[in-house]
XYZ file of N, CA and C in Angstrom:
591
model
N -126.246 83.549 27.542
C -124.852 83.595 27.213
C -124.160 84.851 27.305
N -125.087 85.992 27.400
C -124.637 87.187 27.577
C -123.606 87.432 28.756
N -123.933 86.539 29.734
C -122.912 86.548 31.080
C -121.430 86.266 30.664
N -121.235 85.182 29.631
C -120.134 84.780 29.484
C -119.436 85.656 28.181
N -119.999 86.588 27.728
C -119.791 87.300 26.627
C -119.243 88.514 27.137
N -119.463 88.859 28.712
C -118.967 89.818 29.355
C -119.807 91.292 29.214
N -121.358 90.887 28.765
C -122.234 91.939 28.586
C -122.444 92.389 30.159
N -122.274 91.373 31.121
C -122.588 91.988 32.769
C -121.236 91.967 33.478
N -121.121 92.724 34.684
C -120.040 92.758 35.418
C -119.534 91.666 35.830
N -118.369 91.541 36.366
C -117.952 90.224 36.933
C -118.696 89.645 38.191
N -119.170 90.756 39.300
C -119.750 90.025 40.348
C -121.289 89.459 39.829
N -121.849 90.296 39.064
C -123.159 89.629 38.643
C -122.833 88.509 37.852
N -121.781 88.154 36.973
C -121.730 86.889 36.279
C -121.321 85.798 37.456
N -120.411 86.191 38.264
C -120.016 85.340 39.456
C -121.383 84.809 40.232
N -122.346 85.764 40.435
C -123.350 85.236 41.200
C -124.405 84.344 40.343
N -124.409 84.584 39.047
C -125.076 83.669 38.381
C -124.647 82.334 37.978
N -123.208 82.282 38.059
C -122.714 80.846 37.891
C -122.683 80.266 39.186
N -122.694 80.879 40.343
C -122.721 80.267 41.468
C -124.086 79.628 41.718
N -125.143 80.335 41.395
C -126.609 80.108 41.532
C -126.882 79.047 40.463
N -126.158 78.701 39.496
C -126.540 77.765 38.313
C -126.901 76.431 38.757
N -126.216 75.798 39.662
C -126.836 74.505 40.018
C -128.348 74.631 40.768
N -128.354 75.643 41.456
C -129.764 75.769 42.234
C -130.960 76.086 41.112
N -130.342 76.870 40.240
C -131.354 77.434 39.335
C -131.829 76.291 38.208
N -130.769 75.464 37.870
C -130.863 74.360 37.174
C -132.096 73.367 37.636
N -131.670 73.052 38.820
C -132.774 72.108 39.595
C -134.071 72.828 39.637
N -134.210 73.839 39.990
C -135.645 74.561 40.029
C -136.037 74.501 38.660
N -135.536 74.780 37.642
C -136.024 74.716 36.282
C -136.440 73.575 35.895
N -135.706 72.413 36.250
C -136.055 71.060 35.787
C -137.117 70.487 36.441
N -137.353 70.940 37.592
C -138.623 70.337 38.346
C -139.692 71.038 38.758
N -139.657 72.318 38.397
C -140.938 73.218 38.780
C -141.202 73.860 37.301
N -142.673 73.590 36.984
C -143.114 74.148 35.700
C -143.285 75.634 35.923
N -142.878 76.314 34.908
C -143.099 77.830 34.724
C -144.577 78.149 34.341
N -145.404 78.635 35.314
C -146.927 78.916 34.987
C -147.015 80.077 34.390
N -145.877 81.127 34.190
C -146.106 82.431 33.651
C -146.123 82.214 31.961
N -145.583 81.088 31.548
C -145.784 80.806 30.106
C -146.975 80.819 29.711
N -147.586 81.704 28.714
C -148.950 81.551 28.203
C -149.162 80.264 27.826
N -150.565 79.722 28.272
C -150.990 78.500 28.140
C -150.371 77.655 29.009
N -149.632 77.722 30.015
C -149.165 76.884 31.219
C -149.770 77.438 32.467
N -150.695 78.287 32.594
C -151.126 78.616 33.853
C -152.027 77.656 34.705
N -152.380 76.483 34.089
C -153.223 75.421 34.786
C -151.805 74.886 35.651
N -150.550 74.844 35.448
C -149.653 74.517 36.212
C -149.237 75.103 37.476
N -150.099 75.953 37.706
C -149.912 76.961 39.044
C -150.034 76.180 40.163
N -150.538 74.995 40.233
C -150.826 74.277 41.527
C -149.406 73.498 41.754
N -148.900 73.037 40.732
C -147.850 72.087 40.639
C -146.533 72.916 40.955
N -146.586 74.113 40.412
C -145.721 75.145 40.577
C -145.449 75.306 42.098
N -146.651 75.901 42.839
C -146.785 76.131 44.100
C -146.301 74.989 44.938
N -146.724 73.624 44.633
C -146.329 72.485 45.316
C -144.747 72.286 45.239
N -144.409 72.372 43.898
C -142.969 72.090 43.793
C -141.994 73.106 44.665
N -142.625 74.446 44.615
C -141.882 75.413 45.528
C -141.954 75.205 46.761
N -142.794 74.758 47.498
C -142.957 74.224 49.008
C -141.974 73.011 49.263
N -141.993 72.338 48.271
C -141.072 71.074 48.316
C -139.692 71.583 48.616
N -139.181 72.433 47.443
C -137.798 73.028 47.560
C -137.308 73.988 48.796
N -138.334 74.619 49.243
C -138.192 75.462 50.316
C -137.973 74.588 51.647
N -138.714 73.437 51.582
C -138.398 72.516 52.646
C -137.214 71.612 52.510
N -136.936 71.316 51.365
C -135.510 70.841 51.190
C -134.268 71.762 51.516
N -134.518 72.890 51.226
C -133.318 74.066 51.375
C -133.353 74.336 52.890
N -134.473 74.169 53.437
C -134.583 74.573 55.011
C -133.820 73.444 55.861
N -134.226 72.170 55.437
C -133.612 71.038 56.030
C -131.897 71.127 55.751
N -131.455 71.368 54.399
C -130.289 71.562 54.200
C -129.579 72.609 55.107
N -129.972 73.726 55.173
C -129.579 74.983 55.874
C -129.315 74.479 57.336
N -130.303 73.798 57.950
C -130.635 73.536 59.178
C -129.325 72.326 59.564
N -129.491 71.466 58.547
C -128.439 70.319 58.739
C -126.784 70.770 58.535
N -126.838 71.716 57.629
C -125.404 72.418 57.398
C -124.914 73.090 58.934
N -125.866 74.256 59.234
C -125.609 74.684 60.438
C -125.175 74.034 61.771
N -125.740 72.773 61.971
C -125.889 71.899 62.919
C -124.295 71.178 62.709
N -124.070 71.090 61.628
C -122.708 70.258 61.251
C -121.752 71.243 61.656
N -121.856 72.674 61.256
C -120.630 73.462 61.396
C -120.642 73.672 62.888
N -121.919 73.819 63.618
C -121.844 74.115 65.041
C -121.065 72.947 65.887
N -121.472 71.587 65.333
C -120.567 70.568 65.860
C -119.022 70.479 65.631
N -118.673 70.960 64.381
C -117.448 71.062 63.972
C -116.517 72.166 64.949
N -117.136 73.228 65.069
C -116.752 74.238 65.881
C -116.770 74.562 67.245
N -117.655 73.595 67.665
C -117.676 73.487 69.210
C -118.745 74.788 69.655
N -119.567 75.296 68.666
C -120.429 76.333 68.993
C -121.692 75.561 69.260
N -122.310 75.825 70.342
C -123.738 75.241 70.894
C -124.910 75.564 69.632
N -125.632 74.474 69.495
C -126.760 74.477 68.465
C -127.437 75.591 68.789
N -127.874 75.867 70.007
C -128.797 77.151 70.123
C -128.096 78.424 69.803
N -126.954 78.626 69.879
C -126.241 79.710 69.235
C -126.054 79.820 67.904
N -125.937 78.655 67.191
C -125.934 78.741 65.878
C -127.289 79.310 65.388
N -128.256 78.702 65.957
C -129.728 78.966 65.530
C -130.040 80.403 65.942
N -129.672 81.092 66.996
C -129.974 82.278 67.293
C -129.359 83.260 66.444
N -128.274 83.049 65.872
C -127.282 83.766 65.160
C -127.283 83.684 63.555
N -126.513 82.588 63.114
C -126.475 82.022 61.705
C -127.818 81.811 60.914
N -128.399 80.809 61.681
C -129.562 80.394 61.102
C -130.724 81.394 61.057
N -130.895 82.294 62.166
C -131.727 83.379 62.043
C -131.421 84.237 60.951
N -129.996 84.585 60.715
C -129.793 85.662 59.829
C -130.070 84.945 58.585
N -129.694 83.796 58.198
C -130.010 83.079 57.102
C -131.395 83.209 56.579
N -132.370 82.831 57.455
C -133.820 83.005 57.000
C -134.228 84.333 57.356
N -133.423 85.519 57.629
C -134.065 86.607 57.482
C -133.615 87.573 56.405
N -132.449 86.976 55.831
C -131.970 87.697 54.481
C -132.942 87.978 53.322
N -133.735 86.864 53.274
C -134.972 87.371 52.063
C -135.749 88.426 52.460
N -136.218 88.577 53.859
C -136.850 89.509 54.315
C -136.178 90.729 54.198
N -134.817 90.587 54.541
C -134.383 91.852 54.452
C -134.117 92.890 52.988
N -133.811 91.590 51.890
C -133.708 92.097 50.609
C -135.162 92.468 50.179
N -136.195 92.130 50.567
C -137.722 92.298 50.181
C -137.901 93.887 50.553
N -137.554 93.994 51.984
C -137.724 95.340 52.632
C -136.935 96.327 52.199
N -135.842 96.116 51.684
C -134.979 97.161 50.998
C -135.495 97.479 49.742
N -136.176 96.551 48.933
C -136.446 97.075 47.533
C -137.867 97.853 47.708
N -138.655 97.366 48.827
C -139.975 98.333 48.794
C -139.488 99.606 49.750
N -138.468 99.512 50.523
C -138.044 100.937 51.145
C -137.637 101.928 49.962
N -136.918 101.299 49.269
C -136.216 102.120 48.026
C -137.552 102.790 47.163
N -138.455 101.943 47.161
C -139.759 102.312 46.397
C -140.605 103.525 47.314
N -140.047 103.962 48.324
C -140.846 104.653 49.061
C -141.826 104.117 49.794
N -141.950 102.895 49.929
C -143.075 102.207 50.991
C -142.365 101.599 52.049
N -141.904 102.588 53.088
C -141.110 102.023 54.394
C -142.416 101.520 55.122
N -143.618 101.652 55.190
C -144.569 100.975 55.998
C -144.751 99.697 55.643
N -144.568 99.263 54.249
C -144.767 98.011 53.863
C -143.477 97.177 54.238
N -142.373 97.802 54.149
C -141.199 97.111 54.574
C -141.182 96.616 56.137
N -141.658 97.756 56.929
C -141.789 97.487 58.216
C -143.005 96.481 58.534
N -144.000 96.559 57.896
C -145.016 95.449 58.008
C -144.629 94.063 57.725
N -143.971 94.221 56.489
C -143.431 92.734 56.120
C -142.417 91.911 57.200
N -141.614 92.894 57.830
C -140.684 92.118 58.657
C -141.524 91.725 59.881
N -142.331 92.678 60.308
C -143.111 92.440 61.613
C -144.119 91.183 61.437
N -144.625 91.194 60.125
C -145.680 90.193 59.748
C -145.001 88.823 59.333
N -143.828 88.803 59.028
C -143.052 87.583 58.741
C -142.645 86.730 60.080
N -141.940 87.771 61.016
C -141.904 87.187 62.369
C -143.240 86.792 63.200
N -144.193 87.376 62.907
C -145.466 86.936 63.662
C -145.849 85.725 63.137
N -145.876 85.440 61.779
C -146.239 84.104 61.169
C -145.277 83.164 61.548
N -143.946 83.358 61.623
C -143.057 82.301 62.130
C -143.321 81.721 63.527
N -143.619 82.765 64.282
C -144.129 82.506 65.682
C -145.372 81.553 65.823
N -146.148 82.304 65.023
C -147.751 81.990 65.342
C -147.977 80.520 64.413
N -147.172 80.558 63.401
C -147.555 79.249 62.541
C -146.310 78.453 62.220
N -145.124 79.031 62.040
C -143.949 78.230 61.684
C -143.467 77.329 62.787
N -143.643 77.635 63.999
C -143.248 76.939 65.201
C -144.265 75.966 65.568
N -145.546 76.468 65.742
C -146.506 75.330 66.182
C -147.064 74.411 65.282
N -147.094 74.724 63.927
C -147.671 73.807 63.104
C -146.898 72.428 63.121
N -145.303 72.561 62.766
C -144.487 71.288 62.925
C -144.828 70.451 64.294
N -144.899 71.374 65.348
C -145.098 70.681 66.583
C -146.314 69.925 66.666
N -147.476 70.544 66.220
C -148.746 69.981 66.094
C -148.648 68.792 65.419
N -147.901 68.748 64.141
C -148.004 67.539 63.449
C -147.190 66.433 63.943
N -146.167 66.875 64.851
C -145.307 65.746 65.463
C -146.237 65.461 66.661
N -146.903 66.059 67.397
C -147.550 65.499 68.542
C -148.815 64.599 67.917
N -149.299 65.082 66.934
C -150.594 64.275 66.249
C -149.884 63.030 65.765
N -148.970 62.865 65.210
C -148.236 61.569 64.338
C -147.828 60.573 65.790
N -146.831 61.288 66.649
C -146.267 60.533 67.389
C -147.086 60.213 68.947
N -148.070 61.349 69.186
C -148.770 61.248 70.370
C -148.246 61.339 71.763
N -147.300 62.019 71.420
C -146.388 62.661 72.717
C -145.699 64.041 72.474
N -145.539 64.678 73.454
C -145.015 66.059 73.411
C -143.662 66.132 72.698
N -143.469 67.338 72.319
C -142.080 67.542 71.620
C -140.916 68.063 72.614
N -139.704 67.266 72.616
C -138.690 67.603 73.421
C -138.124 68.901 72.948
N -137.890 69.998 73.803
C -137.429 71.210 73.387
C -136.051 71.182 73.565
N -135.304 70.545 74.293
C -133.960 70.574 74.310
C -133.494 71.074 75.686
N -131.981 71.221 75.903
C -131.320 71.666 77.097
C -131.638 72.910 77.443
N -132.213 73.867 76.675
C -132.463 75.232 77.440
C -133.924 75.603 77.684
N -134.625 74.509 77.927
C -136.007 74.632 77.956
C -136.371 75.486 79.339
N -135.514 75.394 80.250
C -135.580 76.072 81.598
C -135.652 77.963 81.407
N -134.975 78.262 80.310
C -134.612 79.850 80.071
C -135.717 80.165 79.054
N -136.577 79.286 78.533
C -137.349 79.948 77.395
C -138.449 80.723 77.734
N -138.841 80.637 79.090
C -139.856 81.912 79.578
C -139.357 83.107 79.655
N -138.185 83.049 80.121
C -137.432 84.587 80.294
C -137.026 85.012 78.946
N -136.537 84.104 78.055
C -136.421 84.358 76.678
C -137.524 85.134 75.962
N -138.727 84.393 76.062
C -140.055 85.024 75.442
C -140.339 86.503 76.131
N -140.099 86.376 77.594
C -140.390 87.728 78.269
C -139.261 88.955 77.754
N -138.142 88.488 77.474
C -137.187 89.559 77.142
C -137.727 89.754 75.475
N -138.169 88.801 74.940
C -138.345 89.181 73.322
C -139.527 90.048 73.250
N -140.649 89.998 74.138
C -141.865 90.956 74.156
C -141.340 92.131 74.746
N -140.392 92.287 75.562
C -139.864 93.439 76.128
C -139.343 94.432 74.840
N -138.372 93.407 74.153
C -137.718 94.072 72.889
C -138.798 94.759 71.852
N -139.985 93.677 71.611
C -140.848 94.349 70.721
C -141.409 95.547 71.188
N -141.891 95.881 72.689
C -142.104 96.929 73.050
C -141.157 98.036 73.018
N -139.970 97.751 72.960
C -138.931 98.825 72.955
C -139.002 99.344 71.424
N -139.131 98.225 70.494
C -139.133 98.585 69.104
C -140.082 99.601 68.820
N -141.423 99.165 69.252
C -142.583 100.135 68.907
C -142.417 101.534 69.586
N -141.849 101.438 70.661
C -141.724 102.824 71.353
C -140.745 103.682 70.466
N -139.710 102.768 70.097
C -138.582 103.593 69.245
C -139.296 104.084 68.035
N -140.013 103.317 67.410
C -140.563 103.861 66.141
C -141.382 104.952 66.287
N -142.209 104.682 67.494
C -143.254 106.029 67.774
C -142.318 107.342 68.101
N -141.329 107.064 69.037
C -140.637 108.285 69.160
C -139.921 108.961 68.082
N -139.772 108.137 66.976
C -139.174 108.879 65.789
C -140.460 109.652 64.837
N -141.411 109.502 65.365
C -142.599 110.065 64.557
C -143.202 109.156 63.469
N -143.113 107.644 63.823
C -143.613 106.763 62.937
C -142.930 106.945 61.564
N -141.575 107.425 61.542
C -140.955 107.265 60.192
C -139.313 106.701 60.477
N -139.255 105.941 59.401
C -137.892 105.335 59.444
C -136.765 106.382 59.029
N -135.725 106.065 60.137
C -134.636 107.302 59.709
C -133.412 106.375 60.000
N -132.237 107.082 59.912
C -131.035 106.423 60.011
C -130.633 106.149 61.249
N -130.985 107.186 62.323
C -130.874 106.938 63.743
C -131.867 105.807 64.154
N -132.788 105.563 63.657
C -133.799 104.340 63.961
C -133.199 103.034 63.614
N -132.695 103.263 62.415
C -131.769 101.911 62.053
C -130.821 101.524 62.913
N -129.949 102.528 63.238
C -128.742 102.471 64.512
C -129.342 101.544 65.652
N -130.476 102.181 66.064
C -131.204 101.709 67.273
C -131.729 100.382 67.276
N -132.207 100.012 65.896
C -132.556 98.627 65.698
C -131.459 97.775 65.713
N -130.293 98.156 65.271
C -128.946 97.186 65.154
C -128.634 97.039 66.543
N -128.801 98.240 67.362
C -128.115 98.306 68.763
C -129.267 97.260 69.580
N -130.521 97.215 69.230
C -131.451 96.208 70.021
C -130.874 94.876 69.681
N -130.758 94.555 68.442
C -130.323 93.175 68.062
C -129.013 92.514 68.782
N -128.110 93.441 68.755
C -126.919 93.117 69.302
C -127.081 93.103 70.879
N -127.939 93.709 71.579
C -128.246 93.675 72.839
C -128.969 92.371 73.067
N -129.788 91.922 72.418
C -130.555 90.701 72.613
C -129.738 89.588 72.411
N -128.803 89.325 71.260
C -127.837 88.521 71.115
C -126.841 88.351 72.433
N -126.470 89.552 72.870
C -125.290 89.618 73.917
C -126.008 88.939 75.181
N -127.271 89.384 75.431
C -127.719 88.851 76.907
C -128.015 87.416 76.488
N -128.595 86.857 75.559
C -128.762 85.631 75.216
C -127.508 84.711 75.418
N -126.388 85.149 74.621
C -124.996 84.705 74.822
C -124.640 84.790 76.398
N -124.847 85.548 77.112
C -124.383 85.877 78.543
C -125.273 84.778 79.496
N -126.421 84.644 79.057
C -127.274 83.810 80.028
C -126.965 82.614 79.609
N -126.502 82.041 78.574
C -126.535 80.520 78.139
C -125.000 80.133 78.379
N -124.077 81.027 78.468
C -122.829 80.678 78.638
C -122.351 80.851 80.329
N -123.320 81.594 81.023
C -122.996 81.679 82.569
C -123.481 80.700 83.310
């Protein structure tokens, strides 16, 4: 109730009110295992969290797909930009928090590790489940012919990132941040160019 009594600033109150439906859904369906005596609910908390993450992910993909169809933007582009940004914002926020604590190496490791996990587990595991269940290969879509080049460009980008970090003395700096932003925009621009040409 402190939010409604003006004890917090307006932006914080607006954020709390905007997230209220999500937080209520989570509060009513996931037991809080941090409460003393409720530690044994941790497995239900974990399983419930996975279910909610799956539901939110499905909703995000569905919403992005519908927006792409409505605006005429190809689904590939929506995935490359909006969906990628939507899934990376939590990584960004956690990296900012640990970087402000002076743990830049943890911020970089988290970003790289989460992307490696996405590529090594997040993509192949659902494909494996599909193949095992249906007994046939997974259709990739209309841009399958350019996937090999996309992977090669992505590997080249990883090499450039490593060289950039090494050339800055393995220290995060403002210049390195600008370099990373530039690399991202170069990657997106070349993907857009290749897919629209």
